[in-house]
XYZ file of C-alpha atoms in Angstrom:
460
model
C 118.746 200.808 120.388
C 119.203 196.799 120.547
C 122.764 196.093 117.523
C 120.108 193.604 116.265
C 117.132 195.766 116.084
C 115.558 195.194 112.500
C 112.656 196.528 110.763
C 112.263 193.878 108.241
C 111.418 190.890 109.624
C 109.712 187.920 108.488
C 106.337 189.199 109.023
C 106.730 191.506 106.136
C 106.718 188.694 104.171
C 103.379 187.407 105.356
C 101.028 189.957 107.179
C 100.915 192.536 104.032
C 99.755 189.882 101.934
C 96.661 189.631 104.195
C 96.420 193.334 104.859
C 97.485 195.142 101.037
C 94.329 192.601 98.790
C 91.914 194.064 101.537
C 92.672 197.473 101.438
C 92.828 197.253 97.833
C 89.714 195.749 97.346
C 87.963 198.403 99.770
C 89.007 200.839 97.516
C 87.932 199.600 94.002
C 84.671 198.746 96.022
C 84.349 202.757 96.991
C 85.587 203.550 93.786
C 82.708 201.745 91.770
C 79.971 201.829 94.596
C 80.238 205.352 96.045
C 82.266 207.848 93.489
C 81.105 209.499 90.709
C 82.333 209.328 86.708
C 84.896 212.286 87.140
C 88.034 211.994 85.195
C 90.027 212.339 88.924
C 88.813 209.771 90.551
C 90.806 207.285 87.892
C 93.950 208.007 90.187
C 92.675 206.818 93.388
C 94.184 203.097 93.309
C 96.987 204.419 91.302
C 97.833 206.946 94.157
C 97.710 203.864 96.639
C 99.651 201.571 94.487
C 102.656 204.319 93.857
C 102.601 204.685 98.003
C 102.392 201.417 98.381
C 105.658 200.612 96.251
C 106.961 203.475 98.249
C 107.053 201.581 101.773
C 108.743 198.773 100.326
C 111.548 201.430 98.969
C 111.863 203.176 102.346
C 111.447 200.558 104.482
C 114.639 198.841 102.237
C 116.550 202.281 102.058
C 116.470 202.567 106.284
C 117.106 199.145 106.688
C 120.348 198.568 104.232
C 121.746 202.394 103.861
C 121.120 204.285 106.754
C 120.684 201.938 109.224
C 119.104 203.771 111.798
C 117.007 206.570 112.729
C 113.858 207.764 114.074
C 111.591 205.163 112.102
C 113.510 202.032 114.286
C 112.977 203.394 117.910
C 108.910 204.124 116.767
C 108.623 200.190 115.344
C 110.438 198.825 118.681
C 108.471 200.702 120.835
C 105.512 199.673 118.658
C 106.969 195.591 118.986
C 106.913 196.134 122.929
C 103.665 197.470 123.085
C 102.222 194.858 121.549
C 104.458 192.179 123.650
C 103.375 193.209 127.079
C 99.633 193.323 125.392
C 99.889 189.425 123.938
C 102.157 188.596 127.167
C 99.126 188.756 128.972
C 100.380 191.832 131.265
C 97.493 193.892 130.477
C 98.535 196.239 133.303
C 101.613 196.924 131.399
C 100.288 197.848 127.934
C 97.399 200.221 129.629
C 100.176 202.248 131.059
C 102.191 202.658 127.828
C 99.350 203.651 126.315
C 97.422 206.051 128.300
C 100.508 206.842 131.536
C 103.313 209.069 131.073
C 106.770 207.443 131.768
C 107.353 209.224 135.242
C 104.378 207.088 136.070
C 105.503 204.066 134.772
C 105.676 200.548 137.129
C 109.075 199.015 137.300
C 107.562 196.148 135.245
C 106.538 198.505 132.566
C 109.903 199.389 131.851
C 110.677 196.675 130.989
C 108.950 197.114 128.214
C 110.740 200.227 127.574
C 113.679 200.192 124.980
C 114.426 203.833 124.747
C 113.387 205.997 127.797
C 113.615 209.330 125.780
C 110.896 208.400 123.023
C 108.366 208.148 126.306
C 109.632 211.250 127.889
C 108.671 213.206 124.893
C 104.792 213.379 124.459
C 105.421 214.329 120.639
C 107.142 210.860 120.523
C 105.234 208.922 123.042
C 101.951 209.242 121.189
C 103.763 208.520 117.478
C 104.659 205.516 119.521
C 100.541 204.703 120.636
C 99.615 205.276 117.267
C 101.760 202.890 115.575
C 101.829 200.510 118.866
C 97.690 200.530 118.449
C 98.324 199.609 114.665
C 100.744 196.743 115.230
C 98.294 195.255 117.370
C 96.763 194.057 114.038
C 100.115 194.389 112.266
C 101.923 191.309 113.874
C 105.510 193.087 114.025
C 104.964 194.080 110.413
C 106.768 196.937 109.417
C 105.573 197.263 106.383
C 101.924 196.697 107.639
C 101.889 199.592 110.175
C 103.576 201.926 107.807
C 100.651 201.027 105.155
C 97.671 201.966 108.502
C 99.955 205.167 108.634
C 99.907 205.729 104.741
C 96.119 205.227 104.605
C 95.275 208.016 107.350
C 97.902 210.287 105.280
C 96.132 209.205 102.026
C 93.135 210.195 102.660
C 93.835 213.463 103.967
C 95.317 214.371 100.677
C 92.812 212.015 98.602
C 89.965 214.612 100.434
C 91.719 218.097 99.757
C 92.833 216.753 96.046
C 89.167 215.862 95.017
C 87.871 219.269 96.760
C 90.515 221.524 94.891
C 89.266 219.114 91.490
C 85.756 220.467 92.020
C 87.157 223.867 92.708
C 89.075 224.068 89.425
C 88.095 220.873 87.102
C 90.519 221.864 84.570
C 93.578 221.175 86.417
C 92.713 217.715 87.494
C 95.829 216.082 86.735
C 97.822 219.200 87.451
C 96.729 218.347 91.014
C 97.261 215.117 90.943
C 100.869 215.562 90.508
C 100.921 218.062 92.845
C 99.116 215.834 95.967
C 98.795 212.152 94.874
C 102.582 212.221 92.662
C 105.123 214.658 94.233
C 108.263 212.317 94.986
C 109.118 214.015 99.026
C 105.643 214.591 100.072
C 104.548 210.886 99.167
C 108.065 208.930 99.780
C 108.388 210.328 103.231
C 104.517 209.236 103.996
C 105.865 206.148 103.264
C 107.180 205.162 106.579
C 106.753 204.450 110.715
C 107.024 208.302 110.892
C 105.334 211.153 112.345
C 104.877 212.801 108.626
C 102.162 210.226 107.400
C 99.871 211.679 110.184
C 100.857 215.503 109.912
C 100.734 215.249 105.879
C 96.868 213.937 106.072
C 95.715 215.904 109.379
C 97.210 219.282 107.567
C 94.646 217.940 104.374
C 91.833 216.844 106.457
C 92.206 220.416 108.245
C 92.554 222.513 104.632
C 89.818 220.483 102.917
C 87.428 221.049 106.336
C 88.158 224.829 106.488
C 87.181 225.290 102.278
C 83.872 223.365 102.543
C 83.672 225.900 105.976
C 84.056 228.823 103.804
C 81.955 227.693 100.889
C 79.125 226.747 103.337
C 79.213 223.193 102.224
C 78.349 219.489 103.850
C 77.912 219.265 107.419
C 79.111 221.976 109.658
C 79.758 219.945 113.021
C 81.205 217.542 111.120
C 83.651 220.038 109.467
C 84.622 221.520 112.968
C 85.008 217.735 114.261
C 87.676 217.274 111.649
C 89.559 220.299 111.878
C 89.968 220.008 115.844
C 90.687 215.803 115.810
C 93.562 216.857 113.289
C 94.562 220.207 114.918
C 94.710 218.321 118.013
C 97.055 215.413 116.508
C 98.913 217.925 115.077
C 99.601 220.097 118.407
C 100.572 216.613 119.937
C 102.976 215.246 117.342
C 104.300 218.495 115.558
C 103.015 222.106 116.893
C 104.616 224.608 115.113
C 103.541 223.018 111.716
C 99.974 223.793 113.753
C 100.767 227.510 114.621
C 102.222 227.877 110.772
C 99.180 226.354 109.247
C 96.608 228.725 112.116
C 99.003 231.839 111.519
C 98.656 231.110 107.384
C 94.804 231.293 108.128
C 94.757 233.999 110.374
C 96.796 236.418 108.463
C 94.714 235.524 105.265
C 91.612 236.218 107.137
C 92.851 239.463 107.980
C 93.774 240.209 104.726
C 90.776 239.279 103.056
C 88.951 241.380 105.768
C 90.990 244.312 104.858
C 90.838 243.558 101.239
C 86.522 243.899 101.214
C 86.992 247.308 102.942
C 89.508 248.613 100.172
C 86.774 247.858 97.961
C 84.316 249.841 99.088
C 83.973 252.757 97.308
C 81.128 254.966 99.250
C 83.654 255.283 102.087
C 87.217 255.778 100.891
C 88.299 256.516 104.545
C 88.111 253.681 105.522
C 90.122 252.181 102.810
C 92.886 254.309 103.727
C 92.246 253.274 107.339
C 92.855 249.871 106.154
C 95.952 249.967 104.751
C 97.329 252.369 107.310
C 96.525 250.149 109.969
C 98.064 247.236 107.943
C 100.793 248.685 107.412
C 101.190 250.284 111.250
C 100.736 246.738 112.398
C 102.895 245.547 110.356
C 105.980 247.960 111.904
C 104.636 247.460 115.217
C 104.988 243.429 114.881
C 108.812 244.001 113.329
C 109.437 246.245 116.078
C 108.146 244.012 118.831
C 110.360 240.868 117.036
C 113.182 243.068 117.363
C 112.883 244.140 120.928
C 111.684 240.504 121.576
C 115.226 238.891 120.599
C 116.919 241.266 122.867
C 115.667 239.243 125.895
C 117.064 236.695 128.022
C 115.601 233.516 126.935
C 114.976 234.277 123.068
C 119.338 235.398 123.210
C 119.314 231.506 124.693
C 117.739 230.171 122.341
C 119.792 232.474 119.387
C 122.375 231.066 120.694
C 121.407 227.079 120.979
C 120.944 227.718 117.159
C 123.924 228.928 116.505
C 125.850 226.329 118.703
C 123.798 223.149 117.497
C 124.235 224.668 113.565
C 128.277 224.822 114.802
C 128.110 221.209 116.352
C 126.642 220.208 113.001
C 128.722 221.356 110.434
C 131.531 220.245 112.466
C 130.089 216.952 112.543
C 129.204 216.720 108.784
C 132.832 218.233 107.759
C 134.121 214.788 109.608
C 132.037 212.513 108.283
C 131.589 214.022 105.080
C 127.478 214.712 105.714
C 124.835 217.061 104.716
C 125.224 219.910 106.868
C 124.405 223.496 106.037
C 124.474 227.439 107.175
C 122.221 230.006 107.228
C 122.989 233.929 106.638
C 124.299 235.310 109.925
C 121.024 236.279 112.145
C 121.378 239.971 113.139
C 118.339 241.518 115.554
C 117.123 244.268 113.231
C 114.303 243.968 110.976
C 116.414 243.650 107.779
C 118.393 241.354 109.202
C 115.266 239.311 110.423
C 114.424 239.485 107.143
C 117.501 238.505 105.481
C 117.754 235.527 108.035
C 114.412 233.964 107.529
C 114.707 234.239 103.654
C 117.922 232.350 103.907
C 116.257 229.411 106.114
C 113.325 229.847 103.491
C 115.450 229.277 99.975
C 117.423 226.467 102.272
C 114.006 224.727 102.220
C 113.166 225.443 98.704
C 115.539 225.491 96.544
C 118.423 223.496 98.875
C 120.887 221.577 98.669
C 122.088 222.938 95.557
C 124.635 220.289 93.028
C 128.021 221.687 93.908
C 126.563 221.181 98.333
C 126.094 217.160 97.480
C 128.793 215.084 99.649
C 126.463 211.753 99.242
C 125.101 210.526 95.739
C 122.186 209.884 97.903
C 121.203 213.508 98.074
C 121.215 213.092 94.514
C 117.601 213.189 93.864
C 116.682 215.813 97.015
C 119.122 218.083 95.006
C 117.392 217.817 91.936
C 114.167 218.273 93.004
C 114.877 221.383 94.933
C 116.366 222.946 91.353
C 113.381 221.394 89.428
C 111.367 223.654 92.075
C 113.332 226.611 91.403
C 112.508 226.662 87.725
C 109.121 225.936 87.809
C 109.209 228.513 90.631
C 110.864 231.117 88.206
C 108.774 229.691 84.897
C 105.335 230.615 86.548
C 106.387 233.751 88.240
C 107.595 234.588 84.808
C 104.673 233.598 82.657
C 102.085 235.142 85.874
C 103.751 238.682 85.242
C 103.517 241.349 88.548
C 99.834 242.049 87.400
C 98.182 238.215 88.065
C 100.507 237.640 90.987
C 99.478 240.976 92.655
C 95.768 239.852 91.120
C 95.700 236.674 92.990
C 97.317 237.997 95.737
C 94.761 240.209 96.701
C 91.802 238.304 96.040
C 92.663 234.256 96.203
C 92.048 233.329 100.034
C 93.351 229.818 99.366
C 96.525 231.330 97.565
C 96.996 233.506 100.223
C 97.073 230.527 102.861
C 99.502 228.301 100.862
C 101.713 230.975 100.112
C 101.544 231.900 104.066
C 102.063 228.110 105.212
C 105.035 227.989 102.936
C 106.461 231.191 104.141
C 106.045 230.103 107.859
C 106.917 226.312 107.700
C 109.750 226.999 105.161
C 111.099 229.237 107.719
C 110.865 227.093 110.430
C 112.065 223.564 108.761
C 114.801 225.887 107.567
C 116.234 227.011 111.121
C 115.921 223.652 112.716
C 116.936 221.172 110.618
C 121.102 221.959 110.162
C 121.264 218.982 107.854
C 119.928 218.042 104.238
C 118.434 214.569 105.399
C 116.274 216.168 108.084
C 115.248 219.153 105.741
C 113.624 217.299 102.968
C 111.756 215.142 105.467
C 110.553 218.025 107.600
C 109.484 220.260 104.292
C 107.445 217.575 103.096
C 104.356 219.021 104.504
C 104.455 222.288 102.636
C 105.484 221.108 99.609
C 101.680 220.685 98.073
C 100.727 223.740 99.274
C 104.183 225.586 97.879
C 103.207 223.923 94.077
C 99.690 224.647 94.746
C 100.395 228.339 94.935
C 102.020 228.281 91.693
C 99.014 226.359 89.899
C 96.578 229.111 91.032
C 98.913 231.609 89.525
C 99.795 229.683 86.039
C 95.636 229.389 86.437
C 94.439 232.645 86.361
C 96.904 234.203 83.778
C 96.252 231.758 81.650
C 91.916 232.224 82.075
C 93.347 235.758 82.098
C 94.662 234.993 78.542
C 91.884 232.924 76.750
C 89.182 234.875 78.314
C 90.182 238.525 78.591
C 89.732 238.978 81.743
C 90.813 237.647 85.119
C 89.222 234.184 86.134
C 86.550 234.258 88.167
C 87.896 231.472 90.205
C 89.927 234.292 91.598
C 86.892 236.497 93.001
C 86.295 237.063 96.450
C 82.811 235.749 96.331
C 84.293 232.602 95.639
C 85.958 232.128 98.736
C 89.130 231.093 97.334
């Protein structure tokens, strides 16, 4: 990277004048033309504005404190893009958009500041998307993060307003929880590849409820859910196989939950469980016996050298490193491993971890989340939790995203920075689970009876 690469330049003080009035008044124009009285649509511009302020904040923080990262080789790449495009060597710009680098003319690379980001597709086509974007951003930082923020904005502007139809009461319960939450929103805010996984994980969510409740246009539903899956795979697949394995496994739960019920043939509830709970050895076993070969003891132990490399790193220059439990190949220890890389996510770094007042904030978020965490499972009781468990599909997919992304963002990250930017995804879903539980004890408590929100035919 060039010593006087920059992402604030003098553009940022002209193009997002042009750009921010427009996209402004597009919304208030869809807000008074197109949406309806209901007392959550009031927070669409204020969701914008908040994001909005947001860029300017990250775009200051990266450029004055850290100084570096990710978010500067994706805006140079995104400069020469549009360079060899207004340079007039169209020849040049077709192949960094649409070639991969091994295929790359030696007057192409020249356009080429970091070899690496092309190598990687993951990083090549973060570097398209925001390249395409700049092409009307004029080397505007700020302008390409606010395209990215607008993609990202209205996936979660589509799920929020779904889930507010869904359950009308907790409108601005939501709203905090998708339009408000501080990590989700803040790292959305930026020439990153989170603005695009935050609103295709939405757009996928609020696509596969409308599915299930046999509502809008079908084709159109499946259109969204395989544009987004597909960006997803591209940019970030395993948040992809954690959001399809959350769906899967709730499908098959909910599947085995409607033959429980049935109460002519109470064989085949036993069957049910049996066979869920046969499976469920059988898939412990089989990750057992499956970390006993070649390549998975390779990769065991890349983790453990990389999490060595970074602590002695961050003990040297006085970082934000962490550990994990020590992974042992038996099912409790699987066990005992992943729920250390899943609290690490959650509830991490904790005060006395902090090296850098920086963390500050990340630190007290993550204990704000553990007693909220602890307040609802508290005021839920065994009973609703067990309640919603068995009978909330959407509960049963957030609580399974969270589980499988918490896990994952927990094992690769080895530092505090990278783990509050890579959990950002599941964070909405993570405080979403909690709001259907504080949901139906409390309908549980003014009506009598558990909330029919809850109830299978409901889909949710």
């Amino acid at each position: 990277m060039p010593d006087e690469l920059r992402i604030l330049t003098a553009s940022d003080f002209i193009v997002p004048i042009i750009w921010v009035p427009i996209l402004l008044f597009v919304l208030a124009f869809v807000r008074v033309r197109y949406m309806g009285s209901e007392p959550w649509n009031k927070y669409l511009l204020a969701g914008f504005v908040v994001r909005l302020v947001s860029i300017i904040f990250f775009a200051i923080i990266y450029q004055f404190v850290y100084g570096t990262g990710d978010t500067f080789l994706y805006y140079q790449e995104a400069v020469n893009i549009r360079s060899a495009l207004f340079n007039g060597d169209v020849s040049s710009f077709f192949q960094l958009i649409f070639a991969s680098y091994e295929q790359y003319s030696p007057t192409t690379l020249t356009y080429v500041s970091e070899a690496y980001i092309h190598e990687a597709s993951h990083n090549h086509l973060m570097v398209v998307i925001a390249g395409l974007f700049n092409l009307f951003a004029h080397n505007s930082y700020i302008t390409i993060a606010v395209f990215l923020m607008v993609y990202s904005y209205f996936g979660m502007w589509q799920l929020y307003t779904y889930l507010c139809r869904l359950y009308p009461e907790r409108y601005q319960a939501l709203a905090v929880i998708f339009l408000f939450l501080p990590t989700p929103f803040f790292w959305a805010s930026g020439v990153m590849k989170e603005p695009l996984c935050m609103g295709a994980v939405g757009l996928i969510v609020t696509a596969l409820l409308k599915l299930i409740h046999k509502e809008g246009n079908v084709k159109l539903h499946l259109l969204y859910i395989l544009f987004n899956s597909l960006l997803l795979y591209n940019i970030k697949g395993y948040i992809l196989l954690c959001l399809a394995g959350a769906c899967l496994l709730a499908s098959v739960l909910v599947l085995v939950s409607k033959i429980a019920q049935s109460k002519r043939f109470s064989f085949l509830r036993m069957g049910a469980y049996l066979a869920l709970g046969i499976i469920t050895v059988l898939a412990l076993n089989k990750m057992v016996e499956s970390f006993e070969t070649e390549g998975a003891q390779t990769i065991l132990k890349q983790i453990g050298t990389t999490q060595a490399a970074q602590m002695i790193a961050n003990d040297e220059s006085g970082g934000s490193g962490y550990t994990l439990s020590e992974f042992n190949p038996t099912p409790t220890g699987v066990i005992i491993f992943a729920s250390s890389a899943l609290n690490t996510t959650l509830f991490r770094p904790y005060f006395w971890e902090l090296k850098k007042v920086i963390m500050l904030l990340n630190a007290l978020e993550a204990f704000l989340t553990l007693l909220i965490s602890i307040a609802v499972l508290y005021y839920a009781g065994i009973r609703t939790t067990i309640h919603t468990f068995r009978y909330s599909y959407l509960f049963q997919v957030c609580l399974f995203f969270t589980i499988f992304l918490g896990v994952v963002v927990g094992i690769i990250s080895f530092n505090y920075g990278t783990l509050v930017r890579y959990k950002a995804p599941l964070l909405p879903f993570y405080f979403l689970s909690l709001l259907l539980l504080y949901h139906n004890e409390k309908a549980k408590r003014e009506r009598g009876k558990h909330c029919l929100q809850c109830a299978p035919k409901r889909g949710v």
